[in-house]
mmCIF file of C-alpha atoms in Angstrom:
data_model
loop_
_atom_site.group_PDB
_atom_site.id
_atom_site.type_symbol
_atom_site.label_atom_id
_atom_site.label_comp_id
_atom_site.label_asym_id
_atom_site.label_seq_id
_atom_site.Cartn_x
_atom_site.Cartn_y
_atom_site.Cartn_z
ATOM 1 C CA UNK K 109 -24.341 -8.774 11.776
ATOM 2 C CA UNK K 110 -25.051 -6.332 8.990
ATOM 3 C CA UNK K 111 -23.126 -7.464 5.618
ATOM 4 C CA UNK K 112 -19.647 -5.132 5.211
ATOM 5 C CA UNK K 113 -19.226 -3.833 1.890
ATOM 6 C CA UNK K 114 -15.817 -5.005 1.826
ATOM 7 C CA UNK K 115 -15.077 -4.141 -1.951
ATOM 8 C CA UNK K 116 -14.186 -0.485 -1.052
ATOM 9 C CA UNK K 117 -12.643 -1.242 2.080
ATOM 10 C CA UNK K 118 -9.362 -2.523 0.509
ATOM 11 C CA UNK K 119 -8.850 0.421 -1.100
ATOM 12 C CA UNK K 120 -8.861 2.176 2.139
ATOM 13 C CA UNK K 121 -6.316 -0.274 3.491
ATOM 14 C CA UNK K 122 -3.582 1.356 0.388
ATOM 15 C CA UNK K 123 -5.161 5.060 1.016
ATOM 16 C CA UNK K 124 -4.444 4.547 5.351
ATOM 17 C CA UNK K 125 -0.821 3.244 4.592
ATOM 18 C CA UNK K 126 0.233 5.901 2.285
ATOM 19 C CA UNK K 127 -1.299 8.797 4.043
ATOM 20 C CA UNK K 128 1.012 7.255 6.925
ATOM 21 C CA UNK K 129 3.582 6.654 4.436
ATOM 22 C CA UNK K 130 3.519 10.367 3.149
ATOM 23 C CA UNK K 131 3.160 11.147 7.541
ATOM 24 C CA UNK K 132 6.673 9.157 8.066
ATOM 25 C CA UNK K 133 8.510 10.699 5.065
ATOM 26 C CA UNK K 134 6.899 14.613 6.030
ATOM 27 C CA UNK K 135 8.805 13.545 9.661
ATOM 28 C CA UNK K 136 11.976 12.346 7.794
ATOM 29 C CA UNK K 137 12.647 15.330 5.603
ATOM 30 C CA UNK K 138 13.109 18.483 6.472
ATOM 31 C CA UNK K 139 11.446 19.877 3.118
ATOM 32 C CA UNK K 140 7.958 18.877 0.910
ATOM 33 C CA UNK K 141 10.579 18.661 -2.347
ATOM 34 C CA UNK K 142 12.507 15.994 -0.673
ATOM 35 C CA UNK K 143 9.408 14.169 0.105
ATOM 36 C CA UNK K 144 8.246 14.760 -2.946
ATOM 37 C CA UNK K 145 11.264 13.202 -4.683
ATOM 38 C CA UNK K 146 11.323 10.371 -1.832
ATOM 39 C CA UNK K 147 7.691 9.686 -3.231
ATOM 40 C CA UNK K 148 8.319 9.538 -6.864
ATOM 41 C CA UNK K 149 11.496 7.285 -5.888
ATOM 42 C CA UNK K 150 9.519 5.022 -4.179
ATOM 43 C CA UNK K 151 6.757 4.825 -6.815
ATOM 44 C CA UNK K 152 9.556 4.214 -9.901
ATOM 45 C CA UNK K 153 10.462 1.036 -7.497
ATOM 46 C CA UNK K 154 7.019 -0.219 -7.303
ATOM 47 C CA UNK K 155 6.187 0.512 -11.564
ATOM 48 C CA UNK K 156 8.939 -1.384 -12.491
ATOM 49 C CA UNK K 157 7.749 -4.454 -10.436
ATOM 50 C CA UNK K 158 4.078 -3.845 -11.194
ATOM 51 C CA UNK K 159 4.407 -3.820 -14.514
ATOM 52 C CA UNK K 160 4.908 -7.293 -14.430
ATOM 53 C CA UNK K 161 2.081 -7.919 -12.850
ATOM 54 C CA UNK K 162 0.039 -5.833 -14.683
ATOM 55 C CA UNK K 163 1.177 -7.824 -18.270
ATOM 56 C CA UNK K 164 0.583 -11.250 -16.424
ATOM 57 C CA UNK K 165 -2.972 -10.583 -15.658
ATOM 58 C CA UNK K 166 -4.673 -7.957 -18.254
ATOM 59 C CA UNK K 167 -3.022 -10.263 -21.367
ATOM 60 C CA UNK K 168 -2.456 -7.145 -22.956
ATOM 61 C CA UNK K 169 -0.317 -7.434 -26.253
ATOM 62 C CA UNK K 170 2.015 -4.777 -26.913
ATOM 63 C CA UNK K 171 0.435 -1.560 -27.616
ATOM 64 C CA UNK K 172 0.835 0.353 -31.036
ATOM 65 C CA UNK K 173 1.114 3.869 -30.144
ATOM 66 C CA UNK K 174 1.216 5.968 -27.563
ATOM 67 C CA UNK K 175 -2.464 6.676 -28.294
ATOM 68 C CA UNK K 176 -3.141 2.963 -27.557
ATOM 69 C CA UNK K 177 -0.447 3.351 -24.614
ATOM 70 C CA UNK K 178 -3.057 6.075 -22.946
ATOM 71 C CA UNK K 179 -5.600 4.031 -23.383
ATOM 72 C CA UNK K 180 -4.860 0.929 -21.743
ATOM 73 C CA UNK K 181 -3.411 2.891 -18.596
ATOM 74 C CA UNK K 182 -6.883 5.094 -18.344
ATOM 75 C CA UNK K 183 -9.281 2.082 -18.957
ATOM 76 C CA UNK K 184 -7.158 -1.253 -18.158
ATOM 77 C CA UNK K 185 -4.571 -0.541 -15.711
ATOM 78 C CA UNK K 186 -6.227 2.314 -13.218
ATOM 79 C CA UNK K 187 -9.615 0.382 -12.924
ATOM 80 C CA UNK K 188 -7.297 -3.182 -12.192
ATOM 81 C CA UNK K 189 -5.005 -1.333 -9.102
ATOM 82 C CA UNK K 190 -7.181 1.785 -8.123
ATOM 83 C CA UNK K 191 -10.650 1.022 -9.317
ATOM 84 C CA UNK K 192 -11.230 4.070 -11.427
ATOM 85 C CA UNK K 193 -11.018 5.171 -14.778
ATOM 86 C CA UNK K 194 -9.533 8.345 -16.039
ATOM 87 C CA UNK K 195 -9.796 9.883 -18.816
ATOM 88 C CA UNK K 196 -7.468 10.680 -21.422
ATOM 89 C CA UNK K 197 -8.031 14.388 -22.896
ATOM 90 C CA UNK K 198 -5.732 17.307 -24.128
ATOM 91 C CA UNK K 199 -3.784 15.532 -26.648
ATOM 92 C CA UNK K 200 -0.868 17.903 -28.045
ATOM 93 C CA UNK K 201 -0.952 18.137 -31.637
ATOM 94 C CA UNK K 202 2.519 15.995 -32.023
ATOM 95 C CA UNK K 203 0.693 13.405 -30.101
ATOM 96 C CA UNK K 204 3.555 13.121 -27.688
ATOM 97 C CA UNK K 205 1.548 14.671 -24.609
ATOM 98 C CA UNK K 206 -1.850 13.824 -22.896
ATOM 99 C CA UNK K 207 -2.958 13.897 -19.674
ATOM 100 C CA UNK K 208 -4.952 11.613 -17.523
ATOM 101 C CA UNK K 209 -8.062 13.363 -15.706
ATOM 102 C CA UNK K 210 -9.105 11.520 -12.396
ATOM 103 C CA UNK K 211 -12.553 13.223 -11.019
ATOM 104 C CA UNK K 212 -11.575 11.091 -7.627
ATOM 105 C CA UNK K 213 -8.083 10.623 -6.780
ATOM 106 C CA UNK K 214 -8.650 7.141 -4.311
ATOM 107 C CA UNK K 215 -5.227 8.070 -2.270
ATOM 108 C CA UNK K 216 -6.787 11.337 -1.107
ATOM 109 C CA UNK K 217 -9.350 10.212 0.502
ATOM 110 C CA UNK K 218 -9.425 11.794 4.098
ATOM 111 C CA UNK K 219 -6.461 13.677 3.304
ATOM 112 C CA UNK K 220 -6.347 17.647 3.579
ATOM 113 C CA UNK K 221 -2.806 19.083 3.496
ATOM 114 C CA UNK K 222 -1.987 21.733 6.300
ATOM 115 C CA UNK K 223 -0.756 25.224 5.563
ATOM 116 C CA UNK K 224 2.971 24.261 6.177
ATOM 117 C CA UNK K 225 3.080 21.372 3.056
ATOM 118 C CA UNK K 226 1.953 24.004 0.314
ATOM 119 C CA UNK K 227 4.301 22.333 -1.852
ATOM 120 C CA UNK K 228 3.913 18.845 -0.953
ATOM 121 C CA UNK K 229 2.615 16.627 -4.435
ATOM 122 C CA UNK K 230 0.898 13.953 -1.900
ATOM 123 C CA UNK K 231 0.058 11.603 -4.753
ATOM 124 C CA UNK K 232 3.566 11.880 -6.152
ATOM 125 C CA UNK K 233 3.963 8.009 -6.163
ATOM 126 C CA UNK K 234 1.667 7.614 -9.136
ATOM 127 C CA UNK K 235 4.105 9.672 -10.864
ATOM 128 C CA UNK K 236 6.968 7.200 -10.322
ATOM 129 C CA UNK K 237 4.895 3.936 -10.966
ATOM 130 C CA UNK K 238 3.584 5.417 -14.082
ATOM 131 C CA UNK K 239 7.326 6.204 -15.407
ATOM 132 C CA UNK K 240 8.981 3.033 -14.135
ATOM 133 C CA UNK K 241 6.502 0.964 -15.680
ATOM 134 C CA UNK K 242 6.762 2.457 -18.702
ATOM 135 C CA UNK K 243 10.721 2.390 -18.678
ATOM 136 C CA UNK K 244 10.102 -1.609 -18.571
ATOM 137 C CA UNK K 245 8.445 -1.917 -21.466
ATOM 138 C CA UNK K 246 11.145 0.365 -23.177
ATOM 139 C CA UNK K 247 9.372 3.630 -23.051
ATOM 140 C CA UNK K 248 10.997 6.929 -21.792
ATOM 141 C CA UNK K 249 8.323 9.080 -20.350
ATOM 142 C CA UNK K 250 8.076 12.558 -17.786
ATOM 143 C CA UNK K 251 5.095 12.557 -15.934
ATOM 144 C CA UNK K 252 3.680 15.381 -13.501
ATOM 145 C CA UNK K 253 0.964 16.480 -11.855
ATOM 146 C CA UNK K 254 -0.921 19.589 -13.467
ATOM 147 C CA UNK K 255 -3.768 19.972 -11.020
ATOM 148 C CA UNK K 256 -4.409 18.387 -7.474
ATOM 149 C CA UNK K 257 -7.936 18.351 -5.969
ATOM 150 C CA UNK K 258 -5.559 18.729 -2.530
ATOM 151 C CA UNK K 259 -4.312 22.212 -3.387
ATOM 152 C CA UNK K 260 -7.657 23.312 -4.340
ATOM 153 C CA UNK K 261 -8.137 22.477 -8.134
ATOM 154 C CA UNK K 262 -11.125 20.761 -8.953
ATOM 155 C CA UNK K 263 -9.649 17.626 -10.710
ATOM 156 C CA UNK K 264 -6.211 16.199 -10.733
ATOM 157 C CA UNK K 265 -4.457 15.999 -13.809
ATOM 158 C CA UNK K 266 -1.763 13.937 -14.391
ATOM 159 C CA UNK K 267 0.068 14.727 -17.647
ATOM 160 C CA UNK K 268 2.141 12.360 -19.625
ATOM 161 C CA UNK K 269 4.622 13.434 -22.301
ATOM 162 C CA UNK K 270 6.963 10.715 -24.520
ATOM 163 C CA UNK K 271 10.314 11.543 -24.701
ATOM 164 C CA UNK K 272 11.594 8.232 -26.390
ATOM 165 C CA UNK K 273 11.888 4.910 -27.195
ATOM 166 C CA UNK K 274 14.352 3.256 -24.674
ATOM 167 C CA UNK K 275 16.754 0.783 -26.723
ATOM 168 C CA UNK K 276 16.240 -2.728 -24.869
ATOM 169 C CA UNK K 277 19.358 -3.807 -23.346
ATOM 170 C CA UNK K 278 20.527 -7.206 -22.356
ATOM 171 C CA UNK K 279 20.503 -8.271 -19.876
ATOM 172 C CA UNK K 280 18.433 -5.772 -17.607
ATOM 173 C CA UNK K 281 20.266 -4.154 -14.918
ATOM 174 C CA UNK K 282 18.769 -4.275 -11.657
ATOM 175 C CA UNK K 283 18.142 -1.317 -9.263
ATOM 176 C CA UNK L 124 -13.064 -3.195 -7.221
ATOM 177 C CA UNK L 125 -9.857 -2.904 -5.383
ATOM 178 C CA UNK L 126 -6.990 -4.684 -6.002
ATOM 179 C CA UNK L 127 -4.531 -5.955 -3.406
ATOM 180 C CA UNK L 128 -1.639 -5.753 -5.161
ATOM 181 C CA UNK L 129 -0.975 -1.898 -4.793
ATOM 182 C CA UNK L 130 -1.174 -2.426 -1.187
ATOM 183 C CA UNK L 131 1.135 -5.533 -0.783
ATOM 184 C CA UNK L 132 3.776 -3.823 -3.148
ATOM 185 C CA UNK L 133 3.288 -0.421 -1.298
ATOM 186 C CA UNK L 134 3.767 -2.394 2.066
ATOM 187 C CA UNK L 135 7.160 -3.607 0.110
ATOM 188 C CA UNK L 136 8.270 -0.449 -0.714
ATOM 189 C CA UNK L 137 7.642 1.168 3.416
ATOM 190 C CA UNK L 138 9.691 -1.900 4.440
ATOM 191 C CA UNK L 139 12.987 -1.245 2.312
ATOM 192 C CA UNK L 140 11.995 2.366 2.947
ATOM 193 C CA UNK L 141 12.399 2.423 6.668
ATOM 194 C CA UNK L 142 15.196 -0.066 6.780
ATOM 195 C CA UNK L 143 17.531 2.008 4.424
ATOM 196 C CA UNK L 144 16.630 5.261 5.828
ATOM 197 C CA UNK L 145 18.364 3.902 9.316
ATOM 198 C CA UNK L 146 21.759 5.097 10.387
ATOM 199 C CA UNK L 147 22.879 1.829 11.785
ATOM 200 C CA UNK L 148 22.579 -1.577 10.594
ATOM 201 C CA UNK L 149 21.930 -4.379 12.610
ATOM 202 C CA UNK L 150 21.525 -2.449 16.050
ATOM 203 C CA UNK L 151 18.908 -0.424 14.934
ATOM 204 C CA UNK L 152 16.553 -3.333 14.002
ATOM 205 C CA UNK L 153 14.217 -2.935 16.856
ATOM 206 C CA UNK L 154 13.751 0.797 15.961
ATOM 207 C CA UNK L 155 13.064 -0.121 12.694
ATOM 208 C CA UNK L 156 9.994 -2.600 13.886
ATOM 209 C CA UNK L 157 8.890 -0.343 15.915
ATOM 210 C CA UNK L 158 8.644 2.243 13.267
ATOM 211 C CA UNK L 159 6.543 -0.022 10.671
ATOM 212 C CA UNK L 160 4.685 -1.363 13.820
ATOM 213 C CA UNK L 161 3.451 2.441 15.118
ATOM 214 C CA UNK L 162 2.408 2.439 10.967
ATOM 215 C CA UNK L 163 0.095 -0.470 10.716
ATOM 216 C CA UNK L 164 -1.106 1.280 13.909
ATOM 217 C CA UNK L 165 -2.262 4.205 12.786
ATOM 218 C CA UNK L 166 -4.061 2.514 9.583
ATOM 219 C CA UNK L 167 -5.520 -0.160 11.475
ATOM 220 C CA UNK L 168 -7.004 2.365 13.618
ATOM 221 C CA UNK L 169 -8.481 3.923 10.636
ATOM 222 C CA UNK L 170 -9.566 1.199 8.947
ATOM 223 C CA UNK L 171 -11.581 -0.834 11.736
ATOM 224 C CA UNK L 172 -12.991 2.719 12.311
ATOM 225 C CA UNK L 173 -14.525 2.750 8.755
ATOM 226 C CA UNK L 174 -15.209 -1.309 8.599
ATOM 227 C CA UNK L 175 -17.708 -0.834 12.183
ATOM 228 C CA UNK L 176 -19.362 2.488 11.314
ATOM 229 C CA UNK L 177 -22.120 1.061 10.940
ATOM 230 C CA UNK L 178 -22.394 -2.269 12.933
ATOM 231 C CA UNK L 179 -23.630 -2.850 16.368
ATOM 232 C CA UNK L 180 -22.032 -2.895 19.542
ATOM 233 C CA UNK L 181 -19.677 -6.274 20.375
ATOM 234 C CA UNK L 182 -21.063 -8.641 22.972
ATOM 235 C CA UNK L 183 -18.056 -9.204 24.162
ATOM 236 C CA UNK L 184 -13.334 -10.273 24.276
ATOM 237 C CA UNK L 185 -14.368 -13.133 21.876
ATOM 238 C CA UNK L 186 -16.762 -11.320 19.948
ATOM 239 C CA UNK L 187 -14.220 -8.637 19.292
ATOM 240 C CA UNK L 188 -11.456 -11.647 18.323
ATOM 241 C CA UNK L 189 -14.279 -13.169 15.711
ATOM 242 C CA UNK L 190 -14.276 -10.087 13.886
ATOM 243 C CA UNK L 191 -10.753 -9.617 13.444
ATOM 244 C CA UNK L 192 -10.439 -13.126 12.449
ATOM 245 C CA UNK L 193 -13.166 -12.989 9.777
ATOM 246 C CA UNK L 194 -14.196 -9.300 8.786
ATOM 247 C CA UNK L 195 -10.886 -7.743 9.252
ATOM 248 C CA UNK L 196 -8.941 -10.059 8.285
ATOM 249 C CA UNK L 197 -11.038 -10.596 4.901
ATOM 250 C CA UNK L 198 -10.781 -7.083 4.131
ATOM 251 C CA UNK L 199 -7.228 -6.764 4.650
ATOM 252 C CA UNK L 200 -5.533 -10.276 2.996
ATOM 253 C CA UNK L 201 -9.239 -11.361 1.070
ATOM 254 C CA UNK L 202 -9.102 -14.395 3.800
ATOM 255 C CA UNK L 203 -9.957 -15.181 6.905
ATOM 256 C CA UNK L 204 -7.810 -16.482 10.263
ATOM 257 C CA UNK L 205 -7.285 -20.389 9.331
ATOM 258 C CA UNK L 206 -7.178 -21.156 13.484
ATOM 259 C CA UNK L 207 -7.859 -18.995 16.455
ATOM 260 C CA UNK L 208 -6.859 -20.516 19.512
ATOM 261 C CA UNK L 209 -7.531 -18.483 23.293
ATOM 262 C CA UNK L 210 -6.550 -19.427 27.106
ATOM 263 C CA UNK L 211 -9.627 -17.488 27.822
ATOM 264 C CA UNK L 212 -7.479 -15.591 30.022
ATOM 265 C CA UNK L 213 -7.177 -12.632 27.556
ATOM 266 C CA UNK L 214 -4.414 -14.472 25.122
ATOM 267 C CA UNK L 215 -5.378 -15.231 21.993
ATOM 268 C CA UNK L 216 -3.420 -16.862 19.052
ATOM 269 C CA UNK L 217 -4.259 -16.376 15.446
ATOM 270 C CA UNK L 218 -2.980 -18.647 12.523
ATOM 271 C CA UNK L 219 -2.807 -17.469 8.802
ATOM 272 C CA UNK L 220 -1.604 -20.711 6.801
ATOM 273 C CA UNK L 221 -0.539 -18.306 4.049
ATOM 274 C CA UNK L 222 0.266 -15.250 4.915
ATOM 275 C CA UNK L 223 0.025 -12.749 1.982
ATOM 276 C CA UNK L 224 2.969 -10.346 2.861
ATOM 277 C CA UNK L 225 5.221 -13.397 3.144
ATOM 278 C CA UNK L 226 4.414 -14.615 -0.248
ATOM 279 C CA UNK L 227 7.181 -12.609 -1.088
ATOM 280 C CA UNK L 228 9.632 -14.268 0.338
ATOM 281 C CA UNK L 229 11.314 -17.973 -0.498
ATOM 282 C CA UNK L 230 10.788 -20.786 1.893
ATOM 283 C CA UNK L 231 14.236 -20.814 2.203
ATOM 284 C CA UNK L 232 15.554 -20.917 6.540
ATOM 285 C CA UNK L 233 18.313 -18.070 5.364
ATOM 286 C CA UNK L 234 14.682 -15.954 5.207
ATOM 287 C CA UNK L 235 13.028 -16.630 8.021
ATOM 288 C CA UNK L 236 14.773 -14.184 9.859
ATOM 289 C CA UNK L 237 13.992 -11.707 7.731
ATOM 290 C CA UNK L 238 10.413 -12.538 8.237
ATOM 291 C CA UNK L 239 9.342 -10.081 11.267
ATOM 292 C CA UNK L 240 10.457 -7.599 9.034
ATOM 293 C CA UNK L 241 7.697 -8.339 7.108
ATOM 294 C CA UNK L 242 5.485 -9.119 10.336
ATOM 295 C CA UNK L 243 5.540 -5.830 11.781
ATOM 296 C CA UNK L 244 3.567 -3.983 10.313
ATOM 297 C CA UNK L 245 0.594 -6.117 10.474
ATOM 298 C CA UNK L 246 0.917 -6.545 14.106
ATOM 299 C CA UNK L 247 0.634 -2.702 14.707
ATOM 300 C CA UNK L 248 -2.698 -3.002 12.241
ATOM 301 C CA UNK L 249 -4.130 -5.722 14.705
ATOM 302 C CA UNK L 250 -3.242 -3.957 17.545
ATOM 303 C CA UNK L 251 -4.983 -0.189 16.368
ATOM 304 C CA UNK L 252 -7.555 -2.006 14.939
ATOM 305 C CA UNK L 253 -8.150 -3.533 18.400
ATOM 306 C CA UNK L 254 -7.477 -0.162 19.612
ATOM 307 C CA UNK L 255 -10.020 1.508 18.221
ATOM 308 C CA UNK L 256 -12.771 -1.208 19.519
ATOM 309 C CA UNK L 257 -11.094 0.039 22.652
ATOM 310 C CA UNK L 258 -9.256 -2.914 23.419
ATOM 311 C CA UNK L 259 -5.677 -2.471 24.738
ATOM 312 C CA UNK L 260 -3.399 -5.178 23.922
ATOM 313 C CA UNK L 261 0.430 -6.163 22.446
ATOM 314 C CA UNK L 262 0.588 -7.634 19.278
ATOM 315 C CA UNK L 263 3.342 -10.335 18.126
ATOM 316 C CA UNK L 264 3.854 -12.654 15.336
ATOM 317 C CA UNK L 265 6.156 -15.654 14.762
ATOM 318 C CA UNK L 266 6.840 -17.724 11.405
ATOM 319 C CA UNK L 267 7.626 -20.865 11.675
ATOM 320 C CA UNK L 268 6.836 -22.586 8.783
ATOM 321 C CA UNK L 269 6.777 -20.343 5.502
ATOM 322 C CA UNK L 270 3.962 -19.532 4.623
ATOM 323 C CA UNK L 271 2.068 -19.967 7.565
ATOM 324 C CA UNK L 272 2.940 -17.223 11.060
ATOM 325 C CA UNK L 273 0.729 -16.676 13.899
ATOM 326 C CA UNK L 274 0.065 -13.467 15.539
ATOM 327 C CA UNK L 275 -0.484 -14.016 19.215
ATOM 328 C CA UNK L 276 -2.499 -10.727 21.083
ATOM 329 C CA UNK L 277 -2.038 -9.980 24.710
ATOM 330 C CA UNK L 278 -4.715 -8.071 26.101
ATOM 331 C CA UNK L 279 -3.806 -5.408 28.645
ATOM 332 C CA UNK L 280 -6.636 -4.213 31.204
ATOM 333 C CA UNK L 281 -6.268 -0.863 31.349
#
C-alpha cells in the first residue's frame, strides 16, 4: 500500500470537526451573530487553556513588547497549532495595532459559505483563542477579522489592537 | 506539521458545548451522545475520504479493519490500535491502551462515567469512516481501565 502523507491529514481532522462544529452551532442559532459570538466564546475557552501549552513546549520567555508579542504568535505559535506562518504587517504608528496576514486560512479548507450566512465570521474561534491567551499572560487585547478569503477577499486578515496591561490578580479566577 | 493539540482541545470545547446547550440534565444524556456521535460521523466520513484518495481498492472485512487500526487510527491519535480482536462473524473489537481524548480525565472511578462522554464522538468517526469504505456498521466503546477503552464495531449487511 502506497505511503499516506499523514502530516497534513491531522490538520484535516481539526478543519472536518469545526466545519461540523460551525454546522451544529448554524442549526442551534437562529442568527450568524449568535454563532459568531458562540464561536469566539468557545475559542476564549480553548486560549486560555492553550496558552499553557503553548509556554510548556515553545520555552518562550516573556516577550518585551508587543512587537515581540506579534512575532512569536506569527512565527512560533501559528506554525506549532496550525502549521503556517503569518505575517505581521500594517503596524499603526502608536504601535498598538497590527494585523496578522494568513495567505491560507487551514480551517477553510473545503468550506464555501451559502448565500443565507453572509454574515457568518466562520473562523471566529481564532479570534477568541488569540484574546484568551493573551488575557493569561496579563494582556488585554480586541481582535477581529478584517478580510476573509470566505466572503471573497483575497487574504484573511486578522487584526490585533492592545488595549492594556491586565493587573495580575491572585489567585486566578476560574471560568 | 500539524499539531494535535488544537484538535483534542477543540474536541473539549464541542463536548461542554453540546452538553450545556441541553435543556435537561441527566435525561437528555443519550441525545447528547447522539449529537457528538452524528459529529465524528460526518468528519470521519470526510477524512477516510481524503486518507484513500489515492489507494487501491480493499481486499476485503479484515482488510478494511487493518486500516482503521493502523492508517486511521495513526492519523487521528499519532498511534495505532494496541489489539484488534474479531469473531470473524463481522464483530470486531479494537483496544487503544491510551486513549488520547481520555488523557484528560483522572483515573479516578467518580470519572469513568463521564468517560462515554468523551467516547462518542470517536465512535461516530469510526463508524463514517467505515461508512465511507461503504461498510455499514454500529460503533461502541467501553472504558474500563483509564486510560485504556475499546471500541467494539458491529457490522450490519445491508
Amino acid at each position: 500500500m502506497k505511503r499516506l502523507c499523514l502530516q497534513n491529514k491531522n490538520s484535516e481532522l481539526f478543519t472536518l470537526t469545526y466545519g461540523a462544529l460551525v454546522t451544529q452551532l448554524c442549526k442551534d442559532y437562529e442568527n450568524d451573530e449568535e454563532v459568531n459570538k458562540q464561536l469566539d466564546k468557545m475559542g476564549y475557552n480553548i486560549g486560555v487553556r492553550l496558552i499553557e501549552d503553548f509556554l510548556a513546549r515553545s520555552s518562550i520567555g516573556r516577550c518585551q513588547d508587543f512587537r515581540e508579542t506579534a512575532d512569536v504568535i506569527a512565527k512560533v505559535a501559528f506554525k506549532m497549532y496550525l502549521g503556517i506562518t503569518p505575517s505581521v504587517t500594517n503596524w499603526s504608528p502608536a504601535g498598538d495595532e497590527f494585523s496578522l496576514i494568513l495567505e491560507n486560512n487551514p480551517l477553510v479548507d473545503f468550506v464555501e459559505l451559502p448565500d443565507n450566512h453572509s454574515t457568518l465570521v466562520y473562523s471566529s474561534l481564532l479570534c477568541g483563542v488569540l484574546r484568551g491567551a493573551l488575557e493569561m499572560v496579563q494582556m488585554a487585547v480586541d481582535v477581529r477579522f478584517a478580510q476573509d478569503t470566505l466572503r471573497g477577499d483575497s487574504v484573511t486578515e486578522i487584526r490585533m489592537k492592545f488595549i492594556k496591561r491586565i493587573e495580575e490578580n491572585l489567585p486566578a479566577g476560574d471560568e | 506539521m500539524a499539531d494535535e493539540a488544537p484538535f483534542q482541545f477543540l474536541h473539549n470545547e464541542v463536548l461542554q458545548y453540546i452538553y450545556k446547550s441541553a435543556e435537561n440534565g441527566e435525561t437528555d444524556n443519550g441525545r447528547n451522545i447522539a449529537k457528538l456521535e452524528n459529529m465524528g460521523f460526518r468528519v470521519g466520513q470526510g477524512l477516510m475520504e481524503r486518507l484513500t484518495k489515492d489507494t487501491a481498492r480493499f481486499k476485503d472485512e479484515l482488510d478494511i479493519m487493518k486500516f482503521v487500526c493502523k492508517d486511521f487510527w495513526t492519523c487521528v491519535f499519532k498511534k495505532q490500535i494496541d489489539n484488534l480482536r474479531t469473531n470473524h462473524q463481522g464483530i470486531y473489537v479494537l483496544q487503544d491502551n491510551k486513549f488520547r481524548l481520555l488523557s484528560q480525565l483522572s483515573a479516578g472511578k467518580q470519572y469513568l462515567e463521564q468517560a462515554p462522554k468523551y467516547l462518542a464522538f470517536t465512535c461516530g468517526l469510526v463508524r463514517g469512516a467505515l461508512s465511507n469504505l461503504g461498510v455499514k456498521s454500529i460503533v461502541t466503546a467501553e472504558v474500563s481501565v483509564m486510560p485504556a477503552c475499546k471500541f467494539q464495531i458491529m457490522i450490519q449487511k445491508m
